Short mmCIF file of C-alpha atoms in Angstrom, two decimals:
data_model
loop_
_atom_site.label_atom_id
_atom_site.label_comp_id
_atom_site.label_asym_id
_atom_site.label_seq_id
_atom_site.Cartn_x
_atom_site.Cartn_y
_atom_site.Cartn_z
CA MET A 1 94.06 86.91 106.61
CA THR A 2 95.98 89.34 108.81
CA PRO A 3 94.55 91.29 111.74
CA THR A 4 95.50 94.58 110.10
CA GLY A 5 93.62 93.95 106.88
CA THR A 6 96.92 93.96 104.98
CA ALA A 7 99.50 91.39 104.01
CA PRO A 8 103.09 92.44 103.32
CA PRO A 9 104.30 91.75 99.80
CA PRO A 10 107.09 89.18 99.56
CA PRO A 11 110.47 90.91 99.13
CA ALA A 12 112.02 90.67 95.69
CA PRO A 13 115.61 89.38 95.44
CA ALA A 14 118.20 92.14 95.19
CA GLY A 15 118.69 93.14 91.60
CA ALA A 16 115.77 91.11 90.37
CA PRO A 17 113.81 92.70 87.51
CA ALA A 18 110.31 93.88 88.26
CA ALA A 19 107.53 91.66 87.06
CA PRO A 20 105.68 93.12 84.05
CA HIS A 21 102.20 94.50 84.64
CA ALA A 22 99.37 92.62 83.05
CA SER A 23 98.24 95.76 81.23
CA GLU A 24 101.63 96.17 79.52
CA GLY A 25 100.97 93.33 77.15
CA HIS A 26 103.61 90.92 78.52
CA GLU A 27 102.69 87.29 78.84
CA ALA A 28 104.25 84.79 81.19
CA PRO A 29 105.59 81.60 79.56
CA ASP A 30 103.27 78.65 79.69
CA ALA A 31 103.85 76.21 82.56
CA PRO A 32 102.35 72.78 83.16
CA GLU A 33 99.21 73.04 85.22
CA ALA A 34 99.63 71.55 88.68
CA PRO A 35 97.09 68.89 89.62
CA HIS A 36 94.53 69.98 92.18
CA ALA A 37 92.18 68.18 94.49
CA PRO A 38 88.68 67.44 93.28
CA GLU A 39 86.23 70.19 94.11
CA ALA A 40 83.22 69.70 96.32
CA PRO A 41 79.84 69.66 94.56
CA HIS A 42 78.27 73.09 94.09
CA ALA A 43 75.75 74.86 91.97
CA PRO A 44 76.29 74.19 88.25
CA GLY A 45 78.28 76.94 86.57
CA ALA A 46 79.10 78.75 89.82
CA PRO A 47 82.40 78.68 91.74
CA HIS A 48 81.95 77.44 95.30
CA ALA A 49 82.79 79.17 98.54
CA GLY A 50 85.89 77.83 100.23
CA PRO A 51 89.60 78.50 100.68
CA ASP A 52 91.17 81.14 98.47
CA ALA A 53 94.17 80.50 96.25
CA ALA A 54 96.56 80.75 99.21
CA GLY A 55 94.52 78.31 101.29
CA ALA A 56 93.15 80.95 103.67
CA ALA A 57 89.46 81.27 104.48
CA LEU A 58 87.50 83.71 102.39
CA ALA A 59 86.52 87.07 103.80
CA GLU A 60 82.95 87.13 105.04
CA ALA A 61 80.39 89.41 103.43
CA ALA A 62 78.93 91.14 106.47
CA GLY A 63 76.60 94.07 107.00
CA PRO A 64 76.35 96.34 110.05
CA ASP A 65 74.15 93.92 111.99
CA ARG A 66 76.74 91.14 111.86
CA ALA A 67 79.97 93.17 111.83
CA PRO A 68 79.34 96.59 113.40
CA GLU A 69 83.08 97.01 114.02
CA VAL A 70 83.74 97.78 110.34
CA TRP A 71 80.71 99.99 109.64
CA PRO A 72 79.85 103.57 110.64
CA LEU A 73 78.13 103.92 114.00
CA THR A 74 74.82 104.88 112.38
CA ALA A 75 74.80 102.14 109.71
CA ARG A 76 71.63 100.01 109.66
CA THR A 77 69.97 97.56 107.30
CA VAL A 78 66.23 98.15 106.97
CA ASP A 79 64.26 95.68 104.83
CA GLY A 80 67.42 94.79 102.95
CA VAL A 81 68.35 98.44 102.26
CA LEU A 82 71.51 99.86 103.80
CA HIS A 83 71.20 103.20 105.60
CA VAL A 84 73.95 105.45 106.98
CA GLY A 85 73.21 108.61 108.92
CA GLY A 86 69.52 107.93 108.46
CA VAL A 87 69.86 108.10 104.67
CA ALA A 88 69.11 105.14 102.36
CA LEU A 89 72.17 104.52 100.20
CA PRO A 90 70.11 103.76 97.06
CA ASP A 91 68.69 107.28 97.37
CA LEU A 92 72.21 108.70 97.49
CA ALA A 93 73.20 106.65 94.45
CA ALA A 94 70.19 107.98 92.54
CA ALA A 95 70.97 111.57 93.51
CA CYS A 96 74.77 111.58 93.23
CA GLY A 97 75.75 108.61 91.07
CA THR A 98 78.38 105.96 91.73
CA PRO A 99 81.13 105.37 92.69
CA LEU A 100 80.39 107.52 95.72
CA TYR A 101 82.22 108.14 98.98
CA VAL A 102 79.80 108.44 101.92
CA VAL A 103 80.96 109.86 105.27
CA ASP A 104 79.03 109.52 108.54
CA GLU A 105 79.43 112.85 110.33
CA ALA A 106 78.14 111.48 113.64
CA ASP A 107 80.72 108.69 113.55
CA PHE A 108 83.57 111.16 113.03
CA ARG A 109 82.39 113.43 115.82
CA ALA A 110 81.95 110.55 118.27
CA ARG A 111 85.49 109.35 117.63
CA ALA A 112 86.85 112.90 117.88
CA ARG A 113 85.34 113.14 121.35
CA GLU A 114 86.79 109.76 122.28
CA TRP A 115 90.24 111.06 121.35
CA ARG A 116 89.70 114.35 123.18
CA ALA A 117 89.08 112.30 126.34
CA CYS A 118 91.96 109.83 125.82
CA GLY A 119 94.41 111.50 128.20
CA ALA A 120 96.61 113.36 125.70
CA ASP A 121 97.14 117.09 126.13
CA ARG A 122 96.68 117.86 122.43
CA VAL A 123 95.02 115.88 119.68
CA HIS A 124 95.98 116.72 116.10
CA TYR A 125 93.84 115.33 113.29
CA ALA A 126 96.13 113.88 110.61
CA SER A 127 94.57 115.48 107.55
CA LYS A 128 96.41 113.25 105.08
CA ALA A 129 93.86 110.54 105.94
CA PHE A 130 90.95 112.60 104.57
CA LEU A 131 90.64 116.31 103.92
CA CYS A 132 88.15 118.75 102.50
CA ALA A 133 86.81 122.11 103.69
CA GLU A 134 83.84 120.60 105.51
CA ALA A 135 86.09 118.11 107.33
CA VAL A 136 88.30 121.01 108.44
CA ARG A 137 85.23 122.66 109.96
CA TRP A 138 84.36 119.44 111.81
CA VAL A 139 87.89 119.28 113.22
CA ASP A 140 87.69 122.90 114.29
CA SER A 141 84.30 122.56 115.97
CA GLU A 142 85.48 119.49 117.92
CA GLY A 143 88.44 121.44 119.33
CA LEU A 144 91.16 119.40 117.64
CA HIS A 145 94.41 120.69 116.21
CA LEU A 146 95.25 119.94 112.58
CA ASP A 147 98.37 118.51 111.05
CA VAL A 148 99.09 119.07 107.37
CA CYS A 149 101.94 117.78 105.25
CA SER A 150 101.84 119.87 102.09
CA GLY A 151 101.23 123.39 100.85
CA GLY A 152 97.94 122.22 99.36
CA GLU A 153 96.64 120.89 102.66
CA LEU A 154 97.79 124.07 104.40
CA ARG A 155 96.04 126.26 101.85
CA LEU A 156 92.79 124.31 102.16
CA ALA A 157 92.87 124.55 105.95
CA LEU A 158 93.53 128.28 105.93
CA ASP A 159 90.86 128.92 103.29
CA ALA A 160 88.38 127.02 105.48
CA GLY A 161 89.13 129.43 108.33
CA PHE A 162 91.20 127.16 110.57
CA ASP A 163 93.35 128.98 113.15
CA PRO A 164 96.97 128.70 111.91
CA ALA A 165 98.24 128.68 115.49
CA ARG A 166 96.58 125.24 115.85
CA ILE A 167 98.20 123.85 112.68
CA VAL A 168 101.26 121.59 112.64
CA LEU A 169 103.19 121.38 109.36
CA HIS A 170 104.79 118.01 108.58
CA GLY A 171 106.75 116.63 105.64
CA ASN A 172 110.16 115.11 105.02
CA ASN A 173 111.00 117.44 102.12
CA LYS A 174 109.03 120.67 102.43
CA ALA A 175 109.43 123.02 99.49
CA PRO A 176 110.83 126.50 100.30
CA GLU A 177 107.52 128.06 99.25
CA GLU A 178 105.67 125.77 101.69
CA LEU A 179 107.90 126.89 104.56
CA ARG A 180 107.46 130.50 103.47
CA ALA A 181 103.68 130.13 103.44
CA ALA A 182 103.73 128.54 106.90
CA VAL A 183 105.78 131.34 108.43
CA ALA A 184 103.69 134.01 106.71
CA ALA A 185 100.44 132.43 107.91
CA GLY A 186 101.64 132.04 111.50
CA VAL A 187 101.54 128.25 111.62
CA GLY A 188 101.95 127.20 115.24
CA THR A 189 104.47 124.38 114.85
CA VAL A 190 106.73 123.18 112.06
CA VAL A 191 108.11 119.64 112.36
CA VAL A 192 111.61 119.69 110.87
CA ASP A 193 112.93 116.60 109.17
CA CYS A 194 116.33 117.48 107.65
CA LEU A 195 119.23 119.87 108.27
CA GLU A 196 118.59 121.83 105.07
CA GLU A 197 115.07 122.52 106.25
CA ILE A 198 116.31 123.86 109.58
CA ASP A 199 118.52 126.39 107.76
CA ARG A 200 115.74 127.45 105.37
CA LEU A 201 113.13 127.80 108.10
CA ALA A 202 115.50 129.74 110.36
CA ALA A 203 116.23 132.24 107.58
CA LEU A 204 112.52 132.70 106.78
CA ALA A 205 111.55 133.17 110.43
CA ARG A 206 114.41 135.62 110.95
CA ALA A 207 113.35 137.66 107.92
CA ALA A 208 109.77 137.74 109.25
CA GLY A 209 110.95 138.77 112.71
CA ARG A 210 109.34 135.70 114.18
CA MET A 211 110.34 133.05 116.72
CA GLN A 212 109.03 129.86 115.16
CA ASP A 213 108.15 126.87 117.36
CA VAL A 214 109.73 123.69 116.01
CA HIS A 215 109.43 119.99 116.75
CA VAL A 216 112.38 117.88 115.66
CA ARG A 217 111.27 114.58 114.18
CA ILE A 218 113.39 111.72 115.39
CA ALA A 219 113.56 108.05 114.44
CA PRO A 220 113.48 106.08 117.69
CA GLY A 221 114.61 102.81 116.12
CA VAL A 222 111.43 100.85 116.82
CA THR A 223 109.96 98.73 114.03
CA ALA A 224 106.17 98.62 114.03
CA ALA A 225 104.13 95.46 113.59
CA THR A 226 102.44 96.63 110.39
CA HIS A 227 102.86 96.58 106.62
CA ALA A 228 106.42 97.53 105.63
CA TYR A 229 105.16 100.56 103.69
CA MET A 230 103.45 101.90 106.83
CA ALA A 231 106.34 101.46 109.29
CA THR A 232 108.05 104.79 109.98
CA GLY A 233 109.81 104.42 113.34
CA GLY A 234 112.90 102.40 112.40
CA ASP A 235 116.37 103.91 112.33
CA ASP A 236 116.79 103.53 108.56
CA VAL A 237 113.70 105.24 107.14
CA LYS A 238 113.22 108.44 105.17
CA PHE A 239 111.51 110.21 108.07
CA GLY A 240 113.28 112.05 110.87
CA PHE A 241 116.74 112.07 112.40
CA PRO A 242 117.94 108.74 113.81
CA VAL A 243 118.87 108.84 117.49
CA THR A 244 121.58 106.33 116.60
CA GLY A 245 124.89 107.99 115.85
CA GLY A 246 123.99 111.37 117.37
CA ARG A 247 122.14 112.63 114.30
CA ALA A 248 119.00 113.64 116.20
CA GLU A 249 121.07 115.33 118.90
CA ARG A 250 122.90 117.46 116.34
CA ALA A 251 119.58 118.46 114.73
CA VAL A 252 118.13 119.67 118.05
CA LEU A 253 121.28 121.66 118.78
CA ALA A 254 121.10 123.23 115.31
CA VAL A 255 117.54 124.37 116.05
CA ALA A 256 118.55 125.73 119.45
CA ALA A 257 121.43 127.68 117.92
CA ALA A 258 119.43 129.17 115.04
CA GLY A 259 118.19 132.18 117.00
CA SER A 260 114.83 132.34 115.24
CA LEU A 261 113.69 128.79 116.05
CA ARG A 262 112.48 127.45 119.40
CA PRO A 263 113.00 123.70 120.08
CA ALA A 264 109.55 123.29 121.57
CA GLY A 265 109.24 119.53 121.24
CA LEU A 266 110.19 116.21 119.76
CA HIS A 267 108.16 114.25 117.27
CA ALA A 268 108.17 110.52 116.52
CA HIS A 269 105.74 108.33 114.62
CA LEU A 270 105.94 104.56 114.86
CA GLY A 271 103.76 103.65 111.91
CA SER A 272 100.19 103.25 110.73
CA GLN A 273 97.41 100.70 111.33
CA LEU A 274 98.89 99.71 114.70
CA LEU A 275 96.92 97.25 116.82
CA ASP A 276 99.51 96.37 119.49
CA ALA A 277 100.31 99.01 122.11
CA ALA A 278 103.59 97.41 123.23
CA GLY A 279 105.61 99.08 120.48
CA LEU A 280 104.06 102.43 121.33
CA ARG A 281 105.26 102.21 124.91
CA LEU A 282 108.79 101.32 123.79
CA SER A 283 108.85 104.19 121.30
CA ALA A 284 107.62 106.64 123.95
CA ARG A 285 110.26 105.43 126.38
CA ARG A 286 113.04 105.97 123.84
CA VAL A 287 111.83 109.44 122.90
CA ALA A 288 111.55 110.39 126.57
CA ALA A 289 115.07 109.07 127.23
CA PHE A 290 116.36 111.21 124.38
CA ALA A 291 114.58 114.25 125.83
CA ARG A 292 116.24 113.58 129.18
CA THR A 293 119.63 113.34 127.49
CA LEU A 294 119.09 116.73 125.84
CA ALA A 295 118.26 118.32 129.18
CA GLU A 296 121.10 116.72 131.12
CA ARG A 297 123.80 117.06 128.50
CA HIS A 298 122.91 120.36 126.84
CA GLY A 299 120.34 122.12 129.00
CA VAL A 300 117.79 121.93 126.17
CA ARG A 301 114.38 121.19 127.68
CA VAL A 302 111.54 120.38 125.32
CA ARG A 303 108.03 120.89 126.67
CA GLU A 304 106.07 118.55 124.42
CA LEU A 305 106.43 115.06 122.98
CA ASP A 306 104.31 114.51 119.88
CA LEU A 307 104.25 110.74 119.51
CA GLY A 308 102.20 110.53 116.36
CA GLY A 309 99.17 108.49 115.48
CA GLY A 310 98.65 105.21 113.70
CA ALA A 311 95.94 103.61 115.86
CA GLY A 312 94.46 100.80 113.79
CA ILE A 313 90.85 100.10 112.88
CA ALA A 314 88.91 96.97 111.89
CA TYR A 315 88.69 96.26 108.17
CA LEU A 316 87.31 92.73 108.34
CA PRO A 317 84.59 91.14 110.50
CA GLY A 318 85.97 90.08 113.86
CA GLU A 319 88.98 92.38 113.83
CA ARG A 320 89.64 94.83 116.66
CA ARG A 321 90.56 98.49 116.68
CA LEU A 322 93.08 100.10 119.01
CA PRO A 323 91.02 102.33 121.35
CA ALA A 324 92.19 105.90 121.91
CA ALA A 325 92.51 105.42 125.67
CA GLU A 326 94.69 102.31 125.24
CA PHE A 327 96.84 104.12 122.68
CA ALA A 328 97.41 107.14 124.92
CA ALA A 329 97.92 105.05 128.06
CA ALA A 330 100.76 103.14 126.39
CA LEU A 331 102.47 106.40 125.48
CA ARG A 332 101.96 107.89 128.94
CA SER A 333 103.36 104.74 130.51
CA GLY A 334 106.47 104.84 128.33
CA ILE A 335 107.09 108.50 129.16
CA ALA A 336 106.57 107.90 132.89
CA ASP A 337 109.27 105.22 132.82
CA VAL A 338 111.80 108.01 132.18
CA LEU A 339 110.37 111.47 132.86
CA ASP A 340 108.01 113.18 135.26
CA PRO A 341 104.73 112.95 133.32
CA ALA A 342 103.43 116.11 135.00
CA GLY A 343 106.17 118.11 133.31
CA THR A 344 105.78 116.63 129.84
CA ALA A 345 102.90 117.45 127.51
CA LEU A 346 101.73 114.65 125.20
CA ALA A 347 100.39 115.25 121.71
CA VAL A 348 98.94 112.56 119.43
CA GLU A 349 97.97 112.56 115.75
CA PRO A 350 95.11 110.18 114.94
CA GLY A 351 93.87 110.13 111.36
CA ARG A 352 92.60 106.75 110.20
CA SER A 353 91.06 106.01 113.63
CA LEU A 354 89.01 109.21 113.41
CA ILE A 355 87.72 109.00 109.85
CA GLY A 356 88.37 105.45 108.59
CA THR A 357 85.26 103.69 109.88
CA ALA A 358 83.11 106.74 109.14
CA GLY A 359 83.47 106.13 105.42
CA VAL A 360 81.70 103.77 103.02
CA THR A 361 82.23 103.54 99.26
CA LEU A 362 79.16 102.82 97.18
CA TYR A 363 79.50 101.03 93.82
CA ARG A 364 77.14 99.67 91.19
CA VAL A 365 77.77 96.20 89.84
CA GLY A 366 78.17 96.24 86.06
CA ALA A 367 78.90 92.60 85.30
CA VAL A 368 79.15 89.22 87.00
CA LYS A 369 81.38 86.67 85.29
CA ASP A 370 82.36 83.17 86.40
CA GLY A 371 86.00 82.20 86.07
CA VAL A 372 87.42 78.70 86.44
CA ARG A 373 87.71 78.93 90.22
CA ARG A 374 86.19 82.29 91.20
CA ARG A 375 83.36 84.60 90.29
CA PHE A 376 84.39 88.10 89.17
CA VAL A 377 82.04 90.88 90.25
CA SER A 378 82.90 94.03 88.29
CA VAL A 379 81.97 97.40 89.76
CA ASP A 380 82.03 100.89 88.27
CA GLY A 381 85.09 102.05 90.24
CA GLY A 382 88.35 100.38 91.14
CA MET A 383 91.94 101.25 91.86
CA SER A 384 91.45 104.88 90.88
CA ASP A 385 89.19 105.35 93.92
CA ALA A 386 90.45 102.43 96.08
CA LEU A 387 94.22 102.17 95.80
CA ARG A 388 94.92 100.44 99.14
CA PRO A 389 94.24 96.86 97.96
CA ALA A 390 96.85 97.24 95.20
CA LEU A 391 99.32 99.27 97.27
CA TYR A 392 99.11 97.50 100.63
CA GLN A 393 97.32 94.24 99.76
CA ALA A 394 94.56 95.57 102.03
CA ARG A 395 91.44 93.44 102.49
CA TYR A 396 87.86 94.56 103.00
CA THR A 397 84.39 93.15 103.30
CA ALA A 398 81.35 94.21 101.26
CA TRP A 399 77.56 94.16 101.50
CA SER A 400 74.57 94.62 99.26
CA ALA A 401 73.22 98.14 99.70
CA GLY A 402 69.96 97.97 97.79
CA ARG A 403 68.22 94.65 98.43
CA SER A 404 68.34 91.53 100.55
CA LEU A 405 70.29 88.70 98.91
CA GLN A 406 69.49 85.10 99.81
CA GLY A 407 71.71 83.01 97.53
CA PRO A 408 74.37 80.60 98.79
CA PRO A 409 77.88 82.01 99.24
CA VAL A 410 80.13 81.95 96.18
CA HIS A 411 83.91 82.49 96.10
CA SER A 412 84.08 85.92 94.48
CA VAL A 413 86.48 88.74 93.75
CA VAL A 414 85.22 92.32 93.48
CA VAL A 415 87.19 93.92 90.66
CA GLY A 416 87.29 97.38 89.13
CA ARG A 417 86.95 98.65 85.59
CA HIS A 418 90.57 99.60 84.99
CA CYS A 419 93.02 97.99 82.58
CA GLU A 420 95.03 96.17 85.26
CA SER A 421 94.85 92.62 86.59
CA GLY A 422 95.70 94.11 89.99
CA ASP A 423 92.60 96.31 89.90
CA VAL A 424 90.91 94.52 92.81
CA VAL A 425 88.55 96.22 95.27
CA VAL A 426 87.77 93.23 97.52
CA PRO A 427 89.86 90.08 97.01
CA ASP A 428 88.48 86.64 97.78
CA ILE A 429 85.15 87.11 99.52
CA ALA A 430 82.11 84.85 99.85
CA LEU A 431 79.28 86.78 98.17
CA PRO A 432 75.68 85.62 97.69
CA ALA A 433 75.08 83.80 94.42
CA ASP A 434 72.13 86.02 93.50
CA LEU A 435 74.22 89.22 93.39
CA ALA A 436 73.66 90.55 89.88
CA ALA A 437 74.45 93.38 87.48
CA GLY A 438 72.68 96.55 88.57
CA ASP A 439 72.95 95.81 92.29
CA LEU A 440 74.49 98.35 94.64
CA MET A 441 77.46 97.22 96.70
CA ALA A 442 78.87 99.02 99.74
CA VAL A 443 82.47 98.62 100.95
CA PRO A 444 82.98 99.84 104.55
CA ALA A 445 86.02 101.31 106.36
CA THR A 446 87.01 103.47 103.39
CA GLY A 447 87.01 106.88 105.06
CA ALA A 448 90.80 107.05 105.31
CA TYR A 449 93.25 106.94 102.40
CA HIS A 450 90.65 106.46 99.68
CA HIS A 451 89.42 109.89 98.57
CA VAL A 452 92.84 111.44 99.22
CA MET A 453 94.65 108.74 97.21
CA ALA A 454 92.22 108.75 94.29
CA SER A 455 93.63 109.23 90.80
CA ASN A 456 92.52 109.75 87.21
CA TYR A 457 93.96 106.49 85.91
CA ASN A 458 92.35 105.54 82.59
CA PHE A 459 91.12 109.17 82.53
CA GLN A 460 88.54 108.27 85.14
CA PRO A 461 86.96 111.24 86.96
CA ARG A 462 87.24 111.04 90.76
CA PRO A 463 84.04 110.32 92.74
CA ALA A 464 82.03 112.77 94.77
CA VAL A 465 82.12 112.80 98.57
CA VAL A 466 78.91 113.29 100.57
CA SER A 467 78.31 113.49 104.30
CA VAL A 468 75.19 112.16 105.99
CA ARG A 469 73.63 112.97 109.34
CA ASP A 470 70.14 112.77 110.82
CA GLY A 471 68.50 111.83 107.52
CA ARG A 472 70.13 114.62 105.50
CA ALA A 473 72.97 114.56 102.99
CA ARG A 474 75.48 117.27 102.11
CA LEU A 475 77.89 117.49 99.20
CA MET A 476 81.48 117.73 100.52
CA VAL A 477 83.39 117.33 97.24
CA ARG A 478 81.71 117.34 93.85
CA ARG A 479 82.26 114.61 91.29
CA GLU A 480 84.86 115.33 88.63
CA THR A 481 83.73 115.33 85.01
CA PRO A 482 85.51 114.43 81.76
CA GLU A 483 85.40 118.17 81.02
CA ASP A 484 87.41 118.85 84.20
CA LEU A 485 90.10 116.49 82.99
CA ALA A 486 90.08 117.84 79.44
CA ARG A 487 90.60 121.42 80.68
CA ARG A 488 94.08 120.49 81.95
CA ASP A 489 95.21 119.49 78.45
CA ALA A 490 97.32 122.35 77.09
CA GLY A 491 97.24 121.07 73.51
CA GLY A 492 100.98 121.46 72.94
CA ALA A 493 101.22 125.18 73.78
CA GLU A 494 104.77 126.47 73.38
CA ILE A 495 106.75 127.27 76.55
CA ASP A 496 108.67 130.56 76.64
CA LEU A 497 112.00 129.30 77.96
CA GLU A 498 113.72 132.68 77.62
CA ARG A 499 111.13 134.38 79.79
CA ALA A 500 111.39 131.60 82.37
CA ALA A 501 115.16 132.07 82.54
CA ARG A 502 114.93 135.82 83.19
#
């Protein structure tokens, strides 16, 4: 069990074929069963609680009283019923159905204020973590800036009335129409990530008669202590210009020479779900040293260093989060090692640490089935609404939302309803033996990278999102219906290729 709630997948040998998915109908050849130690006595017909298949301790099932670090700030258990924002979750399930994403507005606002006071000059909410029109309004009212990384996110933010001057546009391969929309809207800062993009953006800004502020994203060559898929600061990643070999230097000079672009800052992002501040300080020091080189060698002085986000949260009982003040202090310290901090503005981009713990996903148990070694608890969602366990091997806890359970702990796996063996919501957790079909189960710390990564796999409609505060609930995103999905089916309509070519 890792402190980040994730475990890196073992690397496959170069050239090795990918293992077939269970749902594809391939079967592994039979192998002799290895002998195993005798099991301790336990209830007849029920798997016992104990080490998981890898020998690690099972995750603990823990509610807000026992593990407040993974639950929203307002979460409480009252007579066995879980409440968030003063609202009983069974009432939400009755009104809105399940699966259901529940977001604690008070939790988000409290963490936004923590970040506003962290010591950074600007705080940008990383909207890729969670985005909808109501969330945009929360960000706006808390005085945060907003970073977006697609035309869709930009459109949603603008439609919700967010000031484009406080928007930062990210992305390693922005489409020309996305750059055009950003320039037309007056987006405050565009983070450039490749030479082609610099040329395209310069031409668009010139045509609009605009001087566009630009941050050049650089790769500082620092590897984060996180899952490999969430590490973005190395010198051989798809994001940014490596400082190594002069690539970042040439990119900044190209921006400075464009005429319609202003090199206003540098951007670097170490990775996501970071819990150790040491790497942040090193990254900040390297970015600051690069800024000093630009000034001394070329007379190019950038006024802001945007050093990204990635502050980690707790996913399992007993884990820690990286506080905003500690995060910002590490960056400030790294900058001060090289530059005068009074002359350098610091921007940060928290996402997960603002919204992650505010979210809870509510499921209904449909079936409970005992396997040879584990109990399988099947819920009415799965990898279509909770992709992180399959993608990052992320681990969570869970808790009964509708009644108090008193049974002994049983080695269980919470699985989804999709046609995949990897469709696991909570792997290897000790759940009470009296958990049964029909019960409501809540999985905490799902505010970030759940709703935004949801899919329609197995033609499953995506869940609704509701916010709760002071005993009231509001619909943020409505539940999809099978009719919504069917409307996208074009039925084989012919495409006019000649018209498209004209």
